[in-house]
CSV table of C-alpha atoms in Angstrom, one decimal:
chain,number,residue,atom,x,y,z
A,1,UNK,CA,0.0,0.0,0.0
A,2,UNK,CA,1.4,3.3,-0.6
A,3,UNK,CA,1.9,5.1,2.3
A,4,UNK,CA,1.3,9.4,2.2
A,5,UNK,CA,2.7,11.6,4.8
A,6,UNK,CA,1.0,14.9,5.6
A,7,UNK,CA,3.5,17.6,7.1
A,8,UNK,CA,1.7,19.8,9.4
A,9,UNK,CA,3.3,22.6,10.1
A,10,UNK,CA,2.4,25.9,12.8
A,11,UNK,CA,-0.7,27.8,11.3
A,12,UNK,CA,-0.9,25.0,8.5
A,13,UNK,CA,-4.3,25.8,6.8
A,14,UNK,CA,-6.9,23.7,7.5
A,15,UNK,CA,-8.4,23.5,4.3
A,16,UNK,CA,-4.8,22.5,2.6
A,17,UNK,CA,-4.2,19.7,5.3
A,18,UNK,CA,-7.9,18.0,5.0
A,19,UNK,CA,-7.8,17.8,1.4
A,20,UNK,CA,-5.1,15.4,0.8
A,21,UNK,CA,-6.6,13.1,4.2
A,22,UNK,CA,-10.0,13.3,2.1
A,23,UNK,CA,-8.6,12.5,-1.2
A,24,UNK,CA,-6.4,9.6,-0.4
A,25,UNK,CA,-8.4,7.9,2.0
A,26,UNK,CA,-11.5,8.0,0.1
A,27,UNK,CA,-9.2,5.4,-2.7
A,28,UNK,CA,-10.4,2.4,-3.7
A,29,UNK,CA,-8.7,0.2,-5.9
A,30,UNK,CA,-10.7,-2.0,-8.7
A,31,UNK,CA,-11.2,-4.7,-5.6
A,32,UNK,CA,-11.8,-3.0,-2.9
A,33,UNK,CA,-8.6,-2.9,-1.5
A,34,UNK,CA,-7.7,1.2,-0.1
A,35,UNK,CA,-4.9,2.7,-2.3
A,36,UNK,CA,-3.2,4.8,0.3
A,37,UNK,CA,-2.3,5.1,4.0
A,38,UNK,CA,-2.1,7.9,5.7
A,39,UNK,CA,0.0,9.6,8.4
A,40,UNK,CA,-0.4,13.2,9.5
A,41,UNK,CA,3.2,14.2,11.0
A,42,UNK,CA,4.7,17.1,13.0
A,43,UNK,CA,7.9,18.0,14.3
A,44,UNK,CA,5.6,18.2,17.8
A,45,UNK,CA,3.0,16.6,18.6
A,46,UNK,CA,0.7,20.0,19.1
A,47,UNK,CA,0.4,22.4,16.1
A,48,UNK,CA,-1.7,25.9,15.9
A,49,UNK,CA,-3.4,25.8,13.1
A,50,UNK,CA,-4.9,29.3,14.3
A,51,UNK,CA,-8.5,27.8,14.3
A,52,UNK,CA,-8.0,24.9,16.8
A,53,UNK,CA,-5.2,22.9,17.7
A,54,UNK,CA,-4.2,19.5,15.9
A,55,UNK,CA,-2.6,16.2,17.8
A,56,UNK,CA,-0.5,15.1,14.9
A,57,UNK,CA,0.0,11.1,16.0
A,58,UNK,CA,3.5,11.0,14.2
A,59,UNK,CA,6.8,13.0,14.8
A,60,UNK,CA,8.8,13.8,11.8
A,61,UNK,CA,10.1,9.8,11.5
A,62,UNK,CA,6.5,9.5,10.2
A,63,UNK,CA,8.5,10.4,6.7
A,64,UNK,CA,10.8,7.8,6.6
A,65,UNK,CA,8.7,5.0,5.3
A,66,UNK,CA,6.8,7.2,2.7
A,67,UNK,CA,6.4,7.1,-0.5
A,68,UNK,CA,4.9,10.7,-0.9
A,69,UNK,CA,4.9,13.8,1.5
A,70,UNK,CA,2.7,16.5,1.0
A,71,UNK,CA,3.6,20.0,2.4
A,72,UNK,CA,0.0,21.5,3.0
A,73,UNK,CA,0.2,25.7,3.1
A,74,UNK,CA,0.4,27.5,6.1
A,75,UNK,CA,-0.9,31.3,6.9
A,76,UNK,CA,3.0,32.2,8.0
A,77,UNK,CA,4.7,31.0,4.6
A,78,UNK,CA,7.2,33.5,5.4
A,79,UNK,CA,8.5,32.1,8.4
A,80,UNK,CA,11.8,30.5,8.9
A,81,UNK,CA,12.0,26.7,7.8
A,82,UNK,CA,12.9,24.9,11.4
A,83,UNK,CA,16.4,23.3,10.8
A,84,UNK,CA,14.6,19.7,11.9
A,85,UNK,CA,12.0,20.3,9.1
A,86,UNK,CA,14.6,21.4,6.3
A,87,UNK,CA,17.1,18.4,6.8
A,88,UNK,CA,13.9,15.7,7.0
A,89,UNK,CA,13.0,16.8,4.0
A,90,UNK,CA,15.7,16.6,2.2
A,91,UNK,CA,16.8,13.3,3.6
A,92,UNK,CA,12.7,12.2,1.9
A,93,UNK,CA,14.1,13.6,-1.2
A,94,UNK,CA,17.5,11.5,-1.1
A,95,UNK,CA,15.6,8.4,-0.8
A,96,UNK,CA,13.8,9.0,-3.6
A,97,UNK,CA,10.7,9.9,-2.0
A,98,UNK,CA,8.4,11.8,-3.8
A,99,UNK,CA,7.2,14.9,-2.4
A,100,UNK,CA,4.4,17.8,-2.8
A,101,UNK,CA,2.9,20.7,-1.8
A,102,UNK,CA,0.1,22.3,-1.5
A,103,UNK,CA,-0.7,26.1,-2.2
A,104,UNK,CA,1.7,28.0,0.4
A,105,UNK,CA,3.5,25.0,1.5
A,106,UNK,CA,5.9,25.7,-2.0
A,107,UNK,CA,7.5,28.4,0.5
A,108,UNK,CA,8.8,25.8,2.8
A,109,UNK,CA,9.8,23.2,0.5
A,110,UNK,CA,11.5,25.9,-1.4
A,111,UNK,CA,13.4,27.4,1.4
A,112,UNK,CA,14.7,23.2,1.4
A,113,UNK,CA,16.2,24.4,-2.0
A,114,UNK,CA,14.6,21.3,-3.5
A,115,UNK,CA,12.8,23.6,-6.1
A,116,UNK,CA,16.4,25.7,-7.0
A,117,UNK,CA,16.2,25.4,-10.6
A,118,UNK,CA,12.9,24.0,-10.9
A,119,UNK,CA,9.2,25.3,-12.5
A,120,UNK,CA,7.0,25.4,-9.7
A,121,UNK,CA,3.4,27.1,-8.8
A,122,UNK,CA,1.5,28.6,-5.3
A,123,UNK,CA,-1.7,31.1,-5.0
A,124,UNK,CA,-1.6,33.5,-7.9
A,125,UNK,CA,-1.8,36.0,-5.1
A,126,UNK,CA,1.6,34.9,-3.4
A,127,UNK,CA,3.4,34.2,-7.0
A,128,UNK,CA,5.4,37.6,-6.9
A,129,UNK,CA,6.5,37.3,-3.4
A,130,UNK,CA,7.9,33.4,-3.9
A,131,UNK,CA,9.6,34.3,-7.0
A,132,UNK,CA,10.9,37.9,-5.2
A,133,UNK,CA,12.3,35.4,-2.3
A,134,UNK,CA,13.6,32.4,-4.3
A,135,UNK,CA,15.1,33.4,-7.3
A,136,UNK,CA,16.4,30.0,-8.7
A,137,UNK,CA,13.0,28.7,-8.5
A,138,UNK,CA,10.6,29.7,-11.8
A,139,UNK,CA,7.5,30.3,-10.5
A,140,UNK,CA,4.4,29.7,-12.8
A,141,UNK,CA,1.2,31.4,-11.7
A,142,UNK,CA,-1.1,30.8,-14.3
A,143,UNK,CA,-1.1,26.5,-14.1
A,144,UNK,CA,-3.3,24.3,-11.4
A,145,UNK,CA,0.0,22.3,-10.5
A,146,UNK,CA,3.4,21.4,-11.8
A,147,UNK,CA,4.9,17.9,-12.1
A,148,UNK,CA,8.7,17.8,-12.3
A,149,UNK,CA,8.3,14.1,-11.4
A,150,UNK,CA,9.7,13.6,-7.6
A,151,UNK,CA,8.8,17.5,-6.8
A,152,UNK,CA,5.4,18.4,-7.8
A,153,UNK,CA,3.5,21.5,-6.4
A,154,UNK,CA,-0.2,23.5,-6.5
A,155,UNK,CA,-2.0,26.6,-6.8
A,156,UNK,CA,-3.9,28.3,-3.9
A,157,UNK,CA,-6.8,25.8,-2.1
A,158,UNK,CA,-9.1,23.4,-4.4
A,159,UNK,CA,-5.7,23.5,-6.9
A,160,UNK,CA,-5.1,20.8,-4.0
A,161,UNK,CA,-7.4,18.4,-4.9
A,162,UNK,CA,-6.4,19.1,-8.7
A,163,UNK,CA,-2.9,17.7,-7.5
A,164,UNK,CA,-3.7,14.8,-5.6
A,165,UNK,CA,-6.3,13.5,-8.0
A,166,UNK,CA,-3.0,13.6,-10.5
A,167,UNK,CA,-1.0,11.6,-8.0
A,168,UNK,CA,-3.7,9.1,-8.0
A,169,UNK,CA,-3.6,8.9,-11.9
A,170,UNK,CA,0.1,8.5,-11.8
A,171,UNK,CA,-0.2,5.9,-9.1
A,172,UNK,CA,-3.5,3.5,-9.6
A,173,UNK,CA,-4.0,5.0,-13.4
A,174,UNK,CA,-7.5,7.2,-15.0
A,175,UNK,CA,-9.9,4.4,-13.7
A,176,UNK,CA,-9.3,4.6,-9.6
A,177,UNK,CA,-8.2,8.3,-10.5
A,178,UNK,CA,-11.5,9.1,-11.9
A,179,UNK,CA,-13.6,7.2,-9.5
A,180,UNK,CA,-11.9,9.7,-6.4
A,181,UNK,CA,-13.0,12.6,-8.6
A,182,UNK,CA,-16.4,11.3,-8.5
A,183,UNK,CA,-16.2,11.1,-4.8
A,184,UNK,CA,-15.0,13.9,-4.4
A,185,UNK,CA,-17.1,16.0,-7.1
A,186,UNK,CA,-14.9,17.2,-9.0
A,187,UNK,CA,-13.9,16.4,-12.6
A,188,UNK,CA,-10.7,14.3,-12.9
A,189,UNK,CA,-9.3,17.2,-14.6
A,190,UNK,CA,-10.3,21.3,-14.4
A,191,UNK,CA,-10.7,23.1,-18.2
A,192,UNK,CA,-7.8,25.9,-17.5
A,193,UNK,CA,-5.4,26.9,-15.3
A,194,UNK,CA,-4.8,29.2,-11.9
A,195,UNK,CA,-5.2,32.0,-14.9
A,196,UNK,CA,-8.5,32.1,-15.1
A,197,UNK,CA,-9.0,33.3,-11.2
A,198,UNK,CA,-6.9,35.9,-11.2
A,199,UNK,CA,-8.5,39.4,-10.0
A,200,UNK,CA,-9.4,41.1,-13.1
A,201,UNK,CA,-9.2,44.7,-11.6
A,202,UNK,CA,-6.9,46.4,-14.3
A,203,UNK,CA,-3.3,45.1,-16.0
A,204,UNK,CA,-0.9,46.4,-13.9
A,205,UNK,CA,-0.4,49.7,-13.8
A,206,UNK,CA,2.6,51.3,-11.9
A,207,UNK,CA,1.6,54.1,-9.5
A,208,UNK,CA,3.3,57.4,-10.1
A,209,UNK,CA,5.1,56.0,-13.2
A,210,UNK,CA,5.6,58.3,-16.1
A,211,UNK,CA,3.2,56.1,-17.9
A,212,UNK,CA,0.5,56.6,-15.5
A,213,UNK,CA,-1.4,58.8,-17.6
A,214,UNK,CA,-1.4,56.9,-20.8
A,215,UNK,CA,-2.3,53.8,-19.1
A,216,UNK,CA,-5.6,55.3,-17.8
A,217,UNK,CA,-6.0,56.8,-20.9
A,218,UNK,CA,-5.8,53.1,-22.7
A,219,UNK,CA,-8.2,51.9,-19.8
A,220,UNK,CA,-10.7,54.4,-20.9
A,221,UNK,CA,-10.3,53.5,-24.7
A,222,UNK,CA,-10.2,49.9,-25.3
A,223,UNK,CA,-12.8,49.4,-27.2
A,224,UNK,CA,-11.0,51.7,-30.4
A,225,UNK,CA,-9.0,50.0,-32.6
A,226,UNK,CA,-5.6,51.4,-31.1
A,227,UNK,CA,-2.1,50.3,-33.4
A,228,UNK,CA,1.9,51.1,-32.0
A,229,UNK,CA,1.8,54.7,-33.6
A,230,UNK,CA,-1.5,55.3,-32.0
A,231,UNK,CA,-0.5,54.6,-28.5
A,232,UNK,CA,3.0,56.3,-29.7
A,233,UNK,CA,1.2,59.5,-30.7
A,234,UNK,CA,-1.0,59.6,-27.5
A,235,UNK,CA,2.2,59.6,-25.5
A,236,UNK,CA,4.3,62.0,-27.6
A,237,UNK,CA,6.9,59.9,-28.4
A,238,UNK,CA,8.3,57.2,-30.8
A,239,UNK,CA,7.5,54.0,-31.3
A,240,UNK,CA,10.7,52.4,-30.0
A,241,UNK,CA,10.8,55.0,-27.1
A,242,UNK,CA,7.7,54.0,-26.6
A,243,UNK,CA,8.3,50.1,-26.7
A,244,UNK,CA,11.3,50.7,-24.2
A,245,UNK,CA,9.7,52.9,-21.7
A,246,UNK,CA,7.0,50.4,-21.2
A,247,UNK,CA,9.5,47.5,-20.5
A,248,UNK,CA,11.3,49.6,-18.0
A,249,UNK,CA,7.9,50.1,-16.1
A,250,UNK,CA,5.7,47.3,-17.0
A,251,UNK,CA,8.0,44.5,-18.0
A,252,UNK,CA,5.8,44.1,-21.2
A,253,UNK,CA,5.6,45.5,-24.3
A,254,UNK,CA,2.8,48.3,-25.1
A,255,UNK,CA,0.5,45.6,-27.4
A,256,UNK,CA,0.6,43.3,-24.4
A,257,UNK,CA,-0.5,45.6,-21.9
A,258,UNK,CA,-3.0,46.6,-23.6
A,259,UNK,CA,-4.4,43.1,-24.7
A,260,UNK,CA,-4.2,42.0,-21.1
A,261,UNK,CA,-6.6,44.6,-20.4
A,262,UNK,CA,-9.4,44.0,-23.0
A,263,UNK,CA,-9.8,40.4,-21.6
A,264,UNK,CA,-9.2,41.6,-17.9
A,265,UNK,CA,-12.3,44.1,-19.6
A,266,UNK,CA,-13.7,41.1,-20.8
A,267,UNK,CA,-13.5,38.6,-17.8
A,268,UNK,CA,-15.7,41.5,-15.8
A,269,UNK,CA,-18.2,41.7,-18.9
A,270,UNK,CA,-18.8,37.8,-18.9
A,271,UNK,CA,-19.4,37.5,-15.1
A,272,UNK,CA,-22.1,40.5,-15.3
A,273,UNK,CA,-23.4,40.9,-18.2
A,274,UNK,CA,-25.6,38.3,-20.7
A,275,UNK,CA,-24.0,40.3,-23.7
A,276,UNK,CA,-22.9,37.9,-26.7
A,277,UNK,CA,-19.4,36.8,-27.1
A,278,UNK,CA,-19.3,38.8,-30.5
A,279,UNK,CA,-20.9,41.8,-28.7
A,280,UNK,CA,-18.3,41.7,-25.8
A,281,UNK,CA,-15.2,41.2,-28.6
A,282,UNK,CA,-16.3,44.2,-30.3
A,283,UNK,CA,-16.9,46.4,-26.7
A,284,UNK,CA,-13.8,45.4,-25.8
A,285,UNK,CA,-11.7,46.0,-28.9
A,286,UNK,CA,-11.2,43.4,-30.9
A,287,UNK,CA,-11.4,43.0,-34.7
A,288,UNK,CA,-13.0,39.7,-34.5
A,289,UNK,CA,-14.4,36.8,-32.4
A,290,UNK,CA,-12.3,34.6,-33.4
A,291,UNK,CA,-9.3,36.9,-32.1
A,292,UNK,CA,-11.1,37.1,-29.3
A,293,UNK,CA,-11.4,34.2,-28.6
A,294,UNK,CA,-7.8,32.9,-29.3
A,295,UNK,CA,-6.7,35.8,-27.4
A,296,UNK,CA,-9.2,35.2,-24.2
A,297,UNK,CA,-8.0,31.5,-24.2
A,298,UNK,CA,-4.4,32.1,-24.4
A,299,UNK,CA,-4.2,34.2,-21.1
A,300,UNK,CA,-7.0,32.2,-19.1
A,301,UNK,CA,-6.7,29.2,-20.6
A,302,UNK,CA,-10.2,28.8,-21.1
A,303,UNK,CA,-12.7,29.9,-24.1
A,304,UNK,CA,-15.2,32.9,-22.8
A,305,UNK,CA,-17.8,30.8,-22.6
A,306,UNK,CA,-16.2,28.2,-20.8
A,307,UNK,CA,-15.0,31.2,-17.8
A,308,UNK,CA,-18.8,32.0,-17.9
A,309,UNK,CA,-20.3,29.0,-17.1
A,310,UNK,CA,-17.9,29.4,-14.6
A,311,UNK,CA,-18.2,32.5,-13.0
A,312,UNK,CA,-21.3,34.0,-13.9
C-alpha cells in the first residue's frame, strides 16, 4: 500500500491539510482494497493551526517509510523553515521519495532548495512574493500544479485536490483516479489553469510612473482600434521609445499591456453581463471573435464561454 505523509506545520491551513486526508483515504482500488495510508506528521505533537489545535499522532520519523509527503500551506509562509524540518525533507528527497505541496506550503519546500532550478506554482496571489524570495525557482502562476516528477507542487486551495487527484492517476491509473474525482465532485481534470481566477481589476499599472497617464487613458479606450503609432502618438513619443519605456515600467511591451486589459475588460463583462461573445469582442476591442477568442483563451486558458459558465 502506498503510504502518504501529511506535514503539518504551525498555522498550517486547514483546508490544505484536510484535502489530501479526504482524497487519499477516500481510494479504492478495482477490488476494494484502499490505495493509500495515511499519516499526518509534526515536528511536535501539538500544532496551531490558528482555528484549533491538531494532535498530529507522528513525529517527523513518520516520513521515513513514505512514499509521498505533501507540504500542506500555512498562513506564515514567510517564516523560517525549522532546521529539523529542512534536513527531514531533504533526507525524503535523497531516498527517492516523492514529495508535494500544496498552495503556500511551495514556501517551505522551497526554502529546502529542492525547487532551486525547478518550474514550480503557489496562490496566484503569493506568485510575486515566492519568485521575489527564491530566485532560482521559476515560479508559474497561471497552471493548477506542476509535475517535475519527484517534486510536484499546486495553486492556492481546491488546486489541491487538482494535485492529488494527478498523483492518483500516476499511481493507480485514469480508472481509480477518476472514480476519487467522483467522490469527491470534482472532474478528474479542471478546463484551464490558476489563470483564469486571477483578480481582473486592471493590467498592472505602476503608480506614479511616467506612464501613469497613458495607461488610464488606454483603460478608458479599449474598445477603439488602437495600433503602436496610436499609442506612440498619444504619449508623444516614438515608437521604439515607446516600446522601451514600457519595459522599463511594465515589464511588457505596449501591445501586451493593452491586450491583457481587453480580456481583464472582458472577464468583468462575462461575469455581469448576458451580452454575446461577439458583442463583448467588439466592446472590448477586438477586430473579431475569433481573435477574441484565441486571445481570451491564451491568457485564461479557457474559451469565454467556458469562464462564464464558470463565473457568472
Amino acid at each position: 500500500m502506498h503510504t502518504v505523509a501529511v506535514l503539518a506545520l504551525d498555522r498550517v491551513i486547514p483546508f490544505d491539510l484536510s484535502t489530501p486526508i479526504e482524497v487519499f483515504t477516500r481510494t479504492r482500488l478495482p477490488d476494494g482494497r484502499p490505495g493509500y495510508q495515511i499519516r499526518v506528521c509534526a515536528q511536535r505533537e501539538e500544532i496551531d493551526t490558528g482555528v484549533f489545535t491538531l494532535r498530529a499522532p507522528w513525529g517527523l520519523d513518520g516520513l521515513e517509510a513514505a512514499d509521498t509527503v505533501i507540504v500542506p500551506g500555512t498562513s506564515a509562509p514567510a517564516a523560517p523553515l525549522d532546521p529539523a524540518v529542512r534536513d527531514a525533507l531533504r533526507a525524503a528527497a535523497e531516498r527517492g521519495t516523492r514529495i508535494a505541496s500544496i498552495c503556500s506550503g511551495t514556501f517551505p519546500l522551497a526554502a529546502t532548495g529542492l525547487l532551486d532550478g525547478l518550474r514550480a506554482t503557489t496562490h496566484w496571489a503569493a506568485a510575486d512574493r515566492l519568485a521575489a524570495a527564491y530566485p532560482n525557482v521559476e515560479v508559474d502562476a497561471d497552471v493548477l500544479y506542476v509535475d517535475n516528477g519527484q517534486i510536484l507542487t499546486s495553486a492556492g486551495a481546491a488546486a489541491g485536490l487538482d494535485l492529488c487527484l494527478h498523483l492518483i492517476r500516476r499511481d493507480y491509473g485514469s480508472a481509480v483516479a477518476a472514480d476519487a474525482a467522483r467522490l469527491s465532485v470534482m472532474p478528474l481534470e479542471r478546463e484551464g489553469g490558476q489563470a483564469q481566477f486571477i483578480v481582473h481589476g486592471h493590467a498592472p499599472t505602476p503608480q506614479g510612473s511616467a506612464l501613469e497617464p497613458l495607461l488610464t487613458w488606454l483603460q478608458d479606450n479599449l474598445g477603439r482600434d488602437l495600433t503602436l503609432a496610436d499609442i506612440a502618438d498619444r504619449a508623444g513619443t516614438s515608437t521604439r521609445t515607446l516600446i522601451r519605456r514600457f519595459r522599463e515600467q511594465t515589464g511588457t511591451t505596449p501591445l501586451q499591456w493593452l491586450h491583457l486589459a481587453r480580456v481583464r475588460r472582458a472577464q468583468h463583462l462575462l461575469e455581469t453581463t448576458d451580452h454575446s461573445v461577439e458583442r463583448i469582442a467588439a466592446q472590448v476591442g477586438f477586430g473579431s471573435p475569433t481573435a477574441f477568442r484565441d486571445r481570451f483563451k491564451r491568457i485564461t486558458g479557457v474559451s469565454p464561454q467556458s469562464y462564464r459558465r464558470a463565473f457568472s
